[in-house]
Short mmCIF file of C-alpha atoms in Angstrom, two decimals:
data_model
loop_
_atom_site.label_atom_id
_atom_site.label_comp_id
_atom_site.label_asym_id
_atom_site.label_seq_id
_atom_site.Cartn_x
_atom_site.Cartn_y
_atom_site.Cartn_z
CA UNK A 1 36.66 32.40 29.95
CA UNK A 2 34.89 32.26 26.79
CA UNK A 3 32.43 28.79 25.15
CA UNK A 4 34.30 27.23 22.92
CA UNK A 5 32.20 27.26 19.69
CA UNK A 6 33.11 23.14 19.24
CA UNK A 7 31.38 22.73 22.71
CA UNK A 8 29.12 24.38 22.83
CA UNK A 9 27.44 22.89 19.47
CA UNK A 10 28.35 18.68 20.70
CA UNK A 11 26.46 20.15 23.82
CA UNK A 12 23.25 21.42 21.92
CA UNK A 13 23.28 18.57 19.59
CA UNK A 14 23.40 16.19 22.31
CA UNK A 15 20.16 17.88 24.12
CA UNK A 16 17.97 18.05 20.96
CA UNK A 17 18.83 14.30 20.56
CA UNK A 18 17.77 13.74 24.29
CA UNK A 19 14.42 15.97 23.77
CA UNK A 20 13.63 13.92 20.45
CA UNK A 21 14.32 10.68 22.51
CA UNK A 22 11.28 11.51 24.73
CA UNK A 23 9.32 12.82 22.23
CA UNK A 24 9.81 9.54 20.56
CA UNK A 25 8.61 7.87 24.08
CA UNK A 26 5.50 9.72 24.23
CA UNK A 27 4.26 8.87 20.48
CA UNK A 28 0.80 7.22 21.22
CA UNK A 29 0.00 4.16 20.35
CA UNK A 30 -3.29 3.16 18.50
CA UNK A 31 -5.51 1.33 20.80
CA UNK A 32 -6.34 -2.06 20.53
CA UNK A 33 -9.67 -0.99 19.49
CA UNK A 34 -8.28 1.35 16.95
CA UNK A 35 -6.18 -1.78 15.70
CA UNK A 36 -8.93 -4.47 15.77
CA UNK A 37 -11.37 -1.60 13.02
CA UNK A 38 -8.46 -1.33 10.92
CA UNK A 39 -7.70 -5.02 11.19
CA UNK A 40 -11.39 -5.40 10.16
CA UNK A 41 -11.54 -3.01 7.17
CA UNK A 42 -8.09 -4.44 5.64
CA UNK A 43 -9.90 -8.28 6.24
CA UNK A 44 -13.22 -6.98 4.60
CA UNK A 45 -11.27 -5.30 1.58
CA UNK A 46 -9.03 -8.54 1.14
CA UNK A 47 -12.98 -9.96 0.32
CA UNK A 48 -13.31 -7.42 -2.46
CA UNK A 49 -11.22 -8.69 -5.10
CA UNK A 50 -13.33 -7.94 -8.20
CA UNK A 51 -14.65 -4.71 -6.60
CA UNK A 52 -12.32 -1.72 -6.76
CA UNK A 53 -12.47 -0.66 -2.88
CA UNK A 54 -12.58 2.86 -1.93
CA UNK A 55 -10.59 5.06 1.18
CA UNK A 56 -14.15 5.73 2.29
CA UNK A 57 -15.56 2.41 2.26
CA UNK A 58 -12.74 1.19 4.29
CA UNK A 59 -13.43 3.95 6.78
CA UNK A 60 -16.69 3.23 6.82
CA UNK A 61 -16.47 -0.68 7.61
CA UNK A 62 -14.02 0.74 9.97
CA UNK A 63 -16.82 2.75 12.16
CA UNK A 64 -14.06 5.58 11.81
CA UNK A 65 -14.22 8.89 10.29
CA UNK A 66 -11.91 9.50 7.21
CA UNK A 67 -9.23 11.60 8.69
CA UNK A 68 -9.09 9.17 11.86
CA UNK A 69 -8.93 6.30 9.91
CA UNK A 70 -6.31 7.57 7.44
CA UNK A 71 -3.99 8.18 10.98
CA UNK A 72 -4.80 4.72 12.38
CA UNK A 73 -4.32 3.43 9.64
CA UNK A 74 -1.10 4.34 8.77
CA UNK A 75 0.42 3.28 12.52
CA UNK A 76 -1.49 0.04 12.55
CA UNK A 77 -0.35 -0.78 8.97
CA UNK A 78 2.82 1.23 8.30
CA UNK A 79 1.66 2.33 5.08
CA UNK A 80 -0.96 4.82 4.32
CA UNK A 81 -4.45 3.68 3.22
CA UNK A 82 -4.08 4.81 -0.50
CA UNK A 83 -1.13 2.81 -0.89
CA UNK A 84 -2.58 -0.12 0.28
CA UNK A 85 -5.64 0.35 -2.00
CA UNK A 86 -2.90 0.14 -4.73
CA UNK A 87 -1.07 -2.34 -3.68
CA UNK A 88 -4.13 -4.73 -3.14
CA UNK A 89 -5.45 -3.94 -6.61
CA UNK A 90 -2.22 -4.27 -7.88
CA UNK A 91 -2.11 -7.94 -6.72
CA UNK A 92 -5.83 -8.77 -8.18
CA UNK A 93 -4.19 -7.39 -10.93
CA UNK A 94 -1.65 -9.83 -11.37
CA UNK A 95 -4.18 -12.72 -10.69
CA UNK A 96 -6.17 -11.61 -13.59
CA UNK A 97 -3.28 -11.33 -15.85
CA UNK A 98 -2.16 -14.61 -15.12
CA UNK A 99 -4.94 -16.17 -15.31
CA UNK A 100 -5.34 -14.07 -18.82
CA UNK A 101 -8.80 -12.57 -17.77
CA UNK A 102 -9.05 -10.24 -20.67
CA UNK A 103 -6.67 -7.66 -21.98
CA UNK A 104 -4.54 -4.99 -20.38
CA UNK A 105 -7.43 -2.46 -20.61
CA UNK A 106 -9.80 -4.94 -19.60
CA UNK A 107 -8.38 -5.50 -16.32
CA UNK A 108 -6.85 -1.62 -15.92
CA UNK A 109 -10.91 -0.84 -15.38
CA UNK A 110 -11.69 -4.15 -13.76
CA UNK A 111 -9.37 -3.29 -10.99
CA UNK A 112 -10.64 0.37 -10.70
CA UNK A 113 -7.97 2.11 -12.54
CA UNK A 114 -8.82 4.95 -14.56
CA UNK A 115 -7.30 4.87 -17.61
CA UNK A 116 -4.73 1.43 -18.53
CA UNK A 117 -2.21 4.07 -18.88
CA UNK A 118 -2.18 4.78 -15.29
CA UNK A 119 -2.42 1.36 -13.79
CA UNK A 120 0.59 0.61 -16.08
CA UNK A 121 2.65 2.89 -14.56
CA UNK A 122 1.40 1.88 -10.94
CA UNK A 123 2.22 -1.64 -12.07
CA UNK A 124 5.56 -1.22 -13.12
CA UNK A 125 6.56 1.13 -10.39
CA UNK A 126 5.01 -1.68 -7.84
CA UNK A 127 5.96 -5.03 -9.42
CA UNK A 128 8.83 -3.96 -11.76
CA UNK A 129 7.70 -5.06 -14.87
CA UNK A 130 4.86 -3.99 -16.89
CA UNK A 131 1.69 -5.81 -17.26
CA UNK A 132 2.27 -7.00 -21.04
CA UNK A 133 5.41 -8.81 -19.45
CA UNK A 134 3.30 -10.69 -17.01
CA UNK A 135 1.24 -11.68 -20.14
CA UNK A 136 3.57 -12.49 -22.64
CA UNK A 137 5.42 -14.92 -19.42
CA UNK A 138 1.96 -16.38 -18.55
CA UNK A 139 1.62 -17.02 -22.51
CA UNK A 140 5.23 -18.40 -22.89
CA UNK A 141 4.43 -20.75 -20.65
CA UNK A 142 1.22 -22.16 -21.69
CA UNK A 143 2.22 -25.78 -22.77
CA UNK A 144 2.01 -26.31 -26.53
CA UNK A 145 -0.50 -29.01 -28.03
CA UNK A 146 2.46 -31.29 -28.45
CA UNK A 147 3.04 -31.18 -24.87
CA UNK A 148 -0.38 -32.22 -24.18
CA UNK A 149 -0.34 -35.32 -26.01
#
């Protein structure tokens, strides 16, 4: 009697679903060692506000080399480590904006961004808006010297 083609596909699709189950079991886990130096470098970098941190200095106040950190990093954290570097000078960013601590440029090379044109971009694609809208807000809401009084 001959497979039937229907089958004999629902029978091969349900075995590679079974075979990436336990494959999906045996992912490793980062030890708690692992977790407690990347734990440690995020902590230290979250100190370094006003100095643009670097993938190597986190792997280095992680006691890790760069391609082991980059992997533990990314399962402890669930993003990879240049993302996070973004994202964390991204938020200083902001801060300084707000606060109106210098212009656009100013704080683009502050925050160890290359050229303003680039961290705009980042910033938008991050935040949503660009960093002259967080100024012009911060500045529309300065009170007047009427309010003051």
């Amino acid at each position: 009697r001959p497979a039937c083609p229907v089958r004999t596909a629902t029978l091969r699709t349900s075995l590679l679903a079974a075979l990436l189950d336990l494959l999906d079991l045996n992912l490793p886990t980062p030890s708690p060692a692992y977790e407690a130096r990347v734990r440690k470098a995020i902590d230290w970098a979250e100190t370094q506000k006003s100095n643009p941190v670097t993938l190597d200095q986190l792997a280095a106040v992680a006691g890790l080399s760069l391609s082991s950190f980059k992997h533990v990093f990314k399962e402890v954290a669930g993003i990879p480590p240049h993302a996070f570097i973004l994202r964390t000078r991204i938020d200083h960013a902001q801060t300084l904006l707000r606060k109106g601590e210098g212009t656009v440029t100013d704080i683009a090379f502050a925050c160890g961004f290359p050229s303003s044109q680039y961290f705009a971009t980042a910033f938008k694609r991050i935040t949503g808006i660009t960093p002259n809208d967080v100024l012009r807000n911060r500045i529309a809401r300065l009170p007047s010297d009427a309010d003051g009084q």
